[in-house]
XYZ file of C-alpha atoms in Angstrom:
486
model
C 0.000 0.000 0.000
C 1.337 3.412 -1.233
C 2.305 5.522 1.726
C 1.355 8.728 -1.032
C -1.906 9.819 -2.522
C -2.364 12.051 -5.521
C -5.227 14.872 -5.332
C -5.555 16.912 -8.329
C -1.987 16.420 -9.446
C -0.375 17.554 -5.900
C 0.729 14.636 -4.227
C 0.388 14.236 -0.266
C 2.399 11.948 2.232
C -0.567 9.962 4.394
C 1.855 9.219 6.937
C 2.162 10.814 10.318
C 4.860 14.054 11.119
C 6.871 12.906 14.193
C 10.401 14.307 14.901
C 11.006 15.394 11.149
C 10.266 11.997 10.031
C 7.536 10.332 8.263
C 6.515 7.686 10.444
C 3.531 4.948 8.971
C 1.258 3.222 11.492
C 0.164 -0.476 11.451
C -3.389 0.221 10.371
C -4.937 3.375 8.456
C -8.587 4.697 7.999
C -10.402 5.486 4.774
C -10.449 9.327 3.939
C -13.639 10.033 1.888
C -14.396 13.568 -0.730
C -17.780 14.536 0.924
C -17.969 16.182 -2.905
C -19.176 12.633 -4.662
C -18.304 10.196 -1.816
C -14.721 8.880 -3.593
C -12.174 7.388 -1.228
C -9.142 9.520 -1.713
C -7.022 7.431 -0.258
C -5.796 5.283 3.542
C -4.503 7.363 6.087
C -1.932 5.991 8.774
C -4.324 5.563 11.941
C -3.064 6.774 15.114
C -2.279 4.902 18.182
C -1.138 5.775 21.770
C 2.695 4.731 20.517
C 1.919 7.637 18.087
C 0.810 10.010 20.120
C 3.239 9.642 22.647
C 6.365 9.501 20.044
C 5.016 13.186 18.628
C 4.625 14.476 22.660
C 8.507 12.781 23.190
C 9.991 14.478 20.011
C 8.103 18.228 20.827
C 9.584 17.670 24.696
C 13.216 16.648 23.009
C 12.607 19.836 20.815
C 11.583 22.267 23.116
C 14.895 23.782 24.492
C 16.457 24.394 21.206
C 13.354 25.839 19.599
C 12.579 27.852 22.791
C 16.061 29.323 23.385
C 15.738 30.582 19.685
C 16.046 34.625 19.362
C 12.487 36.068 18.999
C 14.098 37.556 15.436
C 15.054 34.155 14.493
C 11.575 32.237 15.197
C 9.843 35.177 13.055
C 11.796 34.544 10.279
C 11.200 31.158 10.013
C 7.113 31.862 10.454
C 7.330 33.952 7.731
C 9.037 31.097 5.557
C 6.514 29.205 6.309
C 3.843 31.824 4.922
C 6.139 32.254 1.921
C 5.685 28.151 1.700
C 1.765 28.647 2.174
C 1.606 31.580 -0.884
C 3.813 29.597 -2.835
C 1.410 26.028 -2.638
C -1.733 28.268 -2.530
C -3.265 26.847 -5.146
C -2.474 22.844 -4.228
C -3.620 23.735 -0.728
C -6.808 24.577 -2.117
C -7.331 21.938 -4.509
C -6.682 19.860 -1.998
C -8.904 20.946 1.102
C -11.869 21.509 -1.396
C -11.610 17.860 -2.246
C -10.960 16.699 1.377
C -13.882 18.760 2.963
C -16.088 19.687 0.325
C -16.257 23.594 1.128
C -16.213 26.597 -2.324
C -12.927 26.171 -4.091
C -13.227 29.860 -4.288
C -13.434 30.479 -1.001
C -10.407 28.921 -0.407
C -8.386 30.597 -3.078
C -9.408 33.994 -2.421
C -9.872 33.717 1.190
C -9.265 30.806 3.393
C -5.459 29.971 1.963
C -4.529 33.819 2.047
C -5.645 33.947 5.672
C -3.446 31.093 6.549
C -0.662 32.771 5.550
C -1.558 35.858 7.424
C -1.842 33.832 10.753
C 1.895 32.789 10.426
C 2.597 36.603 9.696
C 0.942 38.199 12.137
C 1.855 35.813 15.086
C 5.330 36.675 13.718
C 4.992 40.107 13.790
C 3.337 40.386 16.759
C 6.107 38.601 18.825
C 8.467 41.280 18.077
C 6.592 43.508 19.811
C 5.483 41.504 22.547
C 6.126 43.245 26.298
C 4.810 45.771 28.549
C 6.764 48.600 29.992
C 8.330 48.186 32.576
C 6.684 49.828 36.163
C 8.037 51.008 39.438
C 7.025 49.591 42.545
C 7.796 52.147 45.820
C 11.431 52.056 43.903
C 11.628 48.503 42.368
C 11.265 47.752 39.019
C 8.700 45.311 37.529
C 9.481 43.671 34.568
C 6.846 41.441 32.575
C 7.996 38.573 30.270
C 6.660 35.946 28.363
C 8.488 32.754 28.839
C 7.747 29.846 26.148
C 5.267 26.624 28.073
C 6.313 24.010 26.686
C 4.840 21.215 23.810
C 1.084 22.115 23.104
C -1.261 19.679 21.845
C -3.675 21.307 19.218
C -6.776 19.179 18.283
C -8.586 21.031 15.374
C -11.953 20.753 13.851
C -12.589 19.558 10.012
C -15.049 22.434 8.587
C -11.822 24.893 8.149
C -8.851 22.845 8.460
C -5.989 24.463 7.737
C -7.330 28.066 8.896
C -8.083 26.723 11.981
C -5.262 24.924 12.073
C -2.624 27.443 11.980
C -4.567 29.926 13.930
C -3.482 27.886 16.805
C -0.300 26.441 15.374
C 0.972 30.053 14.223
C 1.118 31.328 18.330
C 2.072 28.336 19.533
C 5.257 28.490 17.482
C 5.886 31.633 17.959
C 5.834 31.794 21.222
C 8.760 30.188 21.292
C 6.537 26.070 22.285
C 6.797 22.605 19.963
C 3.512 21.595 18.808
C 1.714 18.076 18.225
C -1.060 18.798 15.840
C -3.992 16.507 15.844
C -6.097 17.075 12.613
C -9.897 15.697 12.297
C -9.759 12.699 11.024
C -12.304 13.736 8.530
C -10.295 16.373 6.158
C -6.684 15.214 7.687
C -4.421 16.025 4.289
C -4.192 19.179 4.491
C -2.306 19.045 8.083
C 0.073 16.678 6.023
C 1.119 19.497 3.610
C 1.576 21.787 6.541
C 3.960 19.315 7.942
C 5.819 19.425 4.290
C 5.872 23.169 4.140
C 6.693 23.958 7.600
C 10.320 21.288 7.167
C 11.287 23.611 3.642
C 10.888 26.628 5.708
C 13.703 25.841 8.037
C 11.349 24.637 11.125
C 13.526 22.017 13.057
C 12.699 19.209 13.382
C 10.196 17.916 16.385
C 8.858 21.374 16.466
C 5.303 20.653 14.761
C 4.350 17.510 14.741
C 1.050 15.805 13.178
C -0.375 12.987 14.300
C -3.745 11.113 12.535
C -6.362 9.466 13.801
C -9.520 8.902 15.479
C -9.858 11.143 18.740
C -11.460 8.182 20.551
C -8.552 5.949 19.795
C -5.414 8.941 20.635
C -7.029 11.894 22.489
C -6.447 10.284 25.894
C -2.564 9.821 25.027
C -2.163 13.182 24.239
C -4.627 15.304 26.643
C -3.627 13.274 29.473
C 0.365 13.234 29.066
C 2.269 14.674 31.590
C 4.908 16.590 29.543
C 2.203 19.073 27.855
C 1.925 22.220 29.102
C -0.933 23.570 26.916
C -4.049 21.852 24.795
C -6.301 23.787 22.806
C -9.103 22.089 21.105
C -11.798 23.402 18.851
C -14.850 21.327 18.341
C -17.893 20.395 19.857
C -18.785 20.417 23.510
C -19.260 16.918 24.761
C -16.064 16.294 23.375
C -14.352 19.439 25.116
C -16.009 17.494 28.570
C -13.599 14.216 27.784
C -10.901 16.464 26.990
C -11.135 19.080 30.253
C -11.383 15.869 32.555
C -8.495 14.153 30.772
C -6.236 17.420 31.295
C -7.554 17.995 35.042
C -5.198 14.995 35.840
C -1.868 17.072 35.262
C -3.933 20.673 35.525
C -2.944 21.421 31.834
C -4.287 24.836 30.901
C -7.033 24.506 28.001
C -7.855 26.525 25.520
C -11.967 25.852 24.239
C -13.478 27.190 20.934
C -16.896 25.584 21.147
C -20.091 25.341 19.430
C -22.447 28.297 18.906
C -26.204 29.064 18.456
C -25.924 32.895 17.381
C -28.937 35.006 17.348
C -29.179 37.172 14.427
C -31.447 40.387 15.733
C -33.635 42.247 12.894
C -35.137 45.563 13.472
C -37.905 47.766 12.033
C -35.744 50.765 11.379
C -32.740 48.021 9.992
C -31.815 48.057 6.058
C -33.687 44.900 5.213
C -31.475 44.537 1.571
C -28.712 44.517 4.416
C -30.091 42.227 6.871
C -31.693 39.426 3.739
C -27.474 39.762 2.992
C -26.476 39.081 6.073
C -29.247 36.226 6.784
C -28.211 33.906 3.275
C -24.216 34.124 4.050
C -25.117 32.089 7.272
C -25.526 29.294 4.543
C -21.849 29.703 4.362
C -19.928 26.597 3.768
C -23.275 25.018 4.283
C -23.996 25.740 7.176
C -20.921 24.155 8.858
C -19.510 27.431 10.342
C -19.806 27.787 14.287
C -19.904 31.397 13.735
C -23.163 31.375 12.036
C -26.005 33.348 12.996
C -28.727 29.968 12.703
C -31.474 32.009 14.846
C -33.091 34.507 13.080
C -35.264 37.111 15.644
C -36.931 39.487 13.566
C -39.163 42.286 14.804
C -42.686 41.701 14.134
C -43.865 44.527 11.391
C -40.820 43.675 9.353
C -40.842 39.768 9.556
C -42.952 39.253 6.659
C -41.343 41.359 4.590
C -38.061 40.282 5.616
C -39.207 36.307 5.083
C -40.201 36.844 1.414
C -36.512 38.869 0.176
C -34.979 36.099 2.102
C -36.779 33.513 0.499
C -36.110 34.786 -2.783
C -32.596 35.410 -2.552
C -32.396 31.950 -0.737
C -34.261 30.237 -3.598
C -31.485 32.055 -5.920
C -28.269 29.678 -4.172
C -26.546 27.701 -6.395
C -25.857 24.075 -4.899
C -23.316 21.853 -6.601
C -19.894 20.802 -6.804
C -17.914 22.725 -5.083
C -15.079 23.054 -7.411
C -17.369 25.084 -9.722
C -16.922 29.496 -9.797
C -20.825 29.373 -9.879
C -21.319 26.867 -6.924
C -22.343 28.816 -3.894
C -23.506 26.021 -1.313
C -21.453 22.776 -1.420
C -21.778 19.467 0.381
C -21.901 18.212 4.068
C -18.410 16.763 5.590
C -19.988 13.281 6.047
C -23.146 11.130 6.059
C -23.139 10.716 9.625
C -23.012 14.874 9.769
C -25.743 14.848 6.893
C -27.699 12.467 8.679
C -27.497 14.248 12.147
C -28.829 17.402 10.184
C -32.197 15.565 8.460
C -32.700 14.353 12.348
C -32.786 17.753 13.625
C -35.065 18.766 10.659
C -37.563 16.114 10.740
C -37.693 15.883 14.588
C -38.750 19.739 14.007
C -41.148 19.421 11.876
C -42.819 15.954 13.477
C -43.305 18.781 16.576
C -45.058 21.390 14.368
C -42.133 23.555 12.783
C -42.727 24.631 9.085
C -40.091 24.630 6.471
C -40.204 28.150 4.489
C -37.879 26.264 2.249
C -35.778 23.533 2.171
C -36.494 21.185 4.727
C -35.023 17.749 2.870
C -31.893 15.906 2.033
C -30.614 16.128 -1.999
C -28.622 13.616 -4.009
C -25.388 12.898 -2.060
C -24.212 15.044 0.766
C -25.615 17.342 0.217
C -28.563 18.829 2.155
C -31.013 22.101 0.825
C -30.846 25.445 2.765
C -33.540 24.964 5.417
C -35.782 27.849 6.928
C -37.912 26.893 9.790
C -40.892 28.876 11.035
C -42.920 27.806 14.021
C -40.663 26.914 15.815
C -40.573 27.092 20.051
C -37.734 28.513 22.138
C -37.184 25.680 24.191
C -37.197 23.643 20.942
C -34.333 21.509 20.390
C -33.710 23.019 16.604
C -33.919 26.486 18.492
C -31.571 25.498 21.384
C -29.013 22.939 20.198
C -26.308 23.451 17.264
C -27.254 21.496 13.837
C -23.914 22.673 12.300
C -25.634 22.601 8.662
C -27.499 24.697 6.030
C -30.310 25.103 8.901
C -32.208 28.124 10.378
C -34.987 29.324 12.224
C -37.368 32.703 12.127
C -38.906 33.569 15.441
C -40.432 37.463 15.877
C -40.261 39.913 18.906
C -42.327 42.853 19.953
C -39.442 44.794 21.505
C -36.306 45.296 22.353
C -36.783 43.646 25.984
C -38.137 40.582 24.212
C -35.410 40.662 21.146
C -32.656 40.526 24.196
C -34.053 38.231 26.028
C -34.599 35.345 22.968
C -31.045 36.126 22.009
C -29.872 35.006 25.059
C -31.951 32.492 26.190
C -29.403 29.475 24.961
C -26.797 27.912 26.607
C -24.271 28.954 24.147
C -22.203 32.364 23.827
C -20.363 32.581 20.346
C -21.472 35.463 18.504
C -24.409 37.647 17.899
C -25.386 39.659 14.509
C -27.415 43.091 14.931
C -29.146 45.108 12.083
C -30.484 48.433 12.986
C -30.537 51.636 11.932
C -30.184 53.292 15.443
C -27.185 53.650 16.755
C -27.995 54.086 20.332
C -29.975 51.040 20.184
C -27.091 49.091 18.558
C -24.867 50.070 21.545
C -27.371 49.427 24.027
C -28.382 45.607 22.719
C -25.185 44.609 21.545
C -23.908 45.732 25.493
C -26.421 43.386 26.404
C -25.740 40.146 24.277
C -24.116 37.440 25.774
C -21.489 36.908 22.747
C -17.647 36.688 22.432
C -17.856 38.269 18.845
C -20.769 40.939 18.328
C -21.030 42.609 14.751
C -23.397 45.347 13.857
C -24.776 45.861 10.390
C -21.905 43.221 9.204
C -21.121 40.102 9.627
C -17.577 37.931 10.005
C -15.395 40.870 10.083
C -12.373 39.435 11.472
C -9.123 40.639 12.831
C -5.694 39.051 15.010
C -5.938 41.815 16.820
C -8.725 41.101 18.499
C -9.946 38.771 21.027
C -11.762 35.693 19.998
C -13.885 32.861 21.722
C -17.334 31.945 23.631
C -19.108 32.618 27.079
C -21.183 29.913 28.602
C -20.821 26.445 27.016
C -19.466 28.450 23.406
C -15.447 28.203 25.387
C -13.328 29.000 27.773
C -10.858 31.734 26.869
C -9.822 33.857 24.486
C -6.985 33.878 21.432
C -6.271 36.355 19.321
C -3.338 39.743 19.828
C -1.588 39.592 22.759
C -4.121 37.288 24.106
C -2.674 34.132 22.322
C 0.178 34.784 23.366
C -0.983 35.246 27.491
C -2.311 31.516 26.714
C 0.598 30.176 25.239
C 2.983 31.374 27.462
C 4.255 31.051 31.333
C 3.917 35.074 32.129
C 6.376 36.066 34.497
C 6.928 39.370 36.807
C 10.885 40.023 37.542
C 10.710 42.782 40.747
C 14.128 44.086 41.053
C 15.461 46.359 43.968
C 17.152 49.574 43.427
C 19.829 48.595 45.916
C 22.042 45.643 47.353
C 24.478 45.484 44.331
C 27.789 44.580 44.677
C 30.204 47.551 42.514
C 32.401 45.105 40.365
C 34.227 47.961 38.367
């Protein structure tokens, strides 16, 4: 069996990253193109040897990589971006293929931004410090010492993004990193690996290992030599993980899942808000960002329901690989089938579907609106992580407020009004990490990002990845008791 699969002409190593080596494993699982169901090829399947041969070589690693001048590590970040620009095109040949999302998207878009998390982490760690403060005569000084090997378990609706949005600080900060991929779009981790050994990383400072999280998470969440974990994903899964880390106390990072409320009011721009309201359908749904509850003041709602509905109707599904295509397939039939539960459980309890409401041909699943639907519903209150959403109408602000927040998730929230006072005053209100008025997925490094309630714990981002992947350390040094050498 080939230890090499060819996607669209670029070829990718299935084999694990450990200590700058390929390293095969005795089994391997099926990878599967949600696009038409194709096996692309068997992946090397992950055991605890594995796991704990990637956490060995990022320990053995560590004191080189760490002890590396700040100028040094940035250099070879930005190498790696060079690497990412250079492949741009196979990395998005080659993630559309493994997890179905726009091929567009990830030319113009996803594959740029992964380049500019490897920059800005770079950048950013040349400027990282605080003045230094006095203290009745001593001096303070703050500094951010490297933890140690991080264990980063990403999700498989944005891959590499979401990938190297953790792996970019991590490295930078001076840690190793074992990088655990879902085992559902897993090549693109692979290439990462490739890219990251031409730019000059050394080796056993990223790692990746595949596999099933049931079968390797334990080995790596529960190992005593790492000093950080961040996982994004889905919360009972963050549960196994936070009790598997308790054992050594291992600081955890938590992007969870989300239920955003998407607030419409009379005085908002309803062209705007019907824009807003389709782009949740987004990589079909599959974003945990999306705003999947819509809350739309009463004397606007029907209004608002029929421009949606046309513009909607006007979605081209298909192949992802196609310019036109603008909704493409779900990851996997277990996903797809998860979604069609949520729907039809819905509508057996009285929920009407605007549109959609039904599986296609495939994976692929049609953009859902549900009306009728309660707020202690399960489709109102529980994530469906597909091209699902639901229309529920307020009387007031009070009300609008109160339905936004009335789940036990804290992601993001989306407001459309024309007053600004009342845009400061609800979104001050919202329970949400991320809150965007009048736009929607305007993102930046620079600021803070993650959940409240059962949406996270913590925050990345700026100077705040770096306060996560780091030991912070205060240095309080007296004006007096030196010893005159000269």
């Amino acid at each position: 069996m080939s230890d090499k699969i060819v996607i669209g002409g670029v070829t990718v190593d299935t084999r694990h990253w450990i200590g700058g080596e390929r390293v095969a494993s005795g089994d391997t699982f099926t990878d599967h193109s949600p696009i038409d169901g194709s096996a692309l090829g068997e992946i090397s399947r992950g055991t605890p040897t594995e796991a704990a041969a990637a956490v060995a070589a990022a320990k053995a690693a560590f004191p080189g990589w760490a002890a590396t001048p700040r100028a040094e590590r940035a250099r070879i970040l930005h190498a790696v971006a060079d690497g990412v620009e250079k492949r741009l095109e196979e990395l998005a040949v080659v993630e559309t293929t493994d997890n179905g999302a726009l091929l567009r998207s990830h030319r113009r878009g996803v594959m740029p931004r992964v380049a500019h998390n490897f920059r800005f982490f770079a950048d950013r760690l040349l400027t990282l410090g605080h003045e230094d403060f006095d203290t009745r005569g001593h001096t303070n000084h703050v500094s951010w010492d490297p933890a140690g090997p991080c264990v980063l378990i990403t999700p498989w609706n944005a891959p590499l993004m979401l990938a190297t949005w953790k792996v970019a600080p991590a490295l930078a900060a001076g840690n190793t990193v074992v990088l655990k991929p879902a085992e559902w779009s897993p090549l693109t981790a692979s290439l990462l690996a490739d890219i990251a050994a031409e730019a000059g990383l050394p080796a056993g400072v990223l790692n990746v290992v595949q596999g099933y999280g049931s079968e390797i998470g334990d080995a790596l969440t529960s190992h005593p030599d790492v000093r950080r974990i961040s996982f994004t994903g889905s919360v009972p899964t963050a549960r196994r993980i936070a009790a598997s880390a308790a054992v050594n106390l291992t600081p955890l990072s938590l992007e969870l899942g989300g239920k955003s409320p998407l607030l419409v009011f009379a005085d908002a721009d309803l062209d705007l808000a019907v824009e807003l309201a389709v782009e949740q359908y987004d990589n079909a749904g599959q974003v945990c960002l999306a705003a999947t509850r819509f809350l739309v003041e009463e004397p606007v709602a029907e209004e608002f329901t029929r421009r949606f509905v046309d513009k909607a109707t006007a979605l081209t599904q298909g192949d992802p690989r196609d310019e036109a295509t603008d909704i493409g397939p779900n990851i996997h039939p277990r996903q797809l089938e998860k979604i069609d539960g949520f729907v039809r459980r819905a509508l057996a309890a009285g929920a009407r579907a605007v549109i959609g409401g039904h599986r296609l041909d495939g994976q692929f699943y049609a953009p859902t609106l549900l009306t009728g639907v309660a707020q202690d519903s399960e489709i109102v209150q529980e994530e469906v992580f597909g091209p699902v959403l639901t229309l529920q109408t307020f009387s007031d602000e009070e009300e609008a407020v109160r339905l936004a927040n009335d789940t036990r998730f804290g992601l993001a929230a989306t407001l459309v009004t024309g007053d600004r006072e009342r845009a400061d005053r609800v979104s001050a209100r919202l329970v949400a990490g991320t809150v965007w008025v009048n736009c929607f997925f305007v993102r930046d490094l620079q600021a803070p990002f993650g959940g409240s309630r059962h949406s996270g714990v913590g925050r990345e981002g700026g100077t705040w990845s770096f306060d996560f992947y780091c030991d912070l350390r205060n240095t309080v040094t007296a004006p007096k008791g030196w010893t005159d050498r000269g």
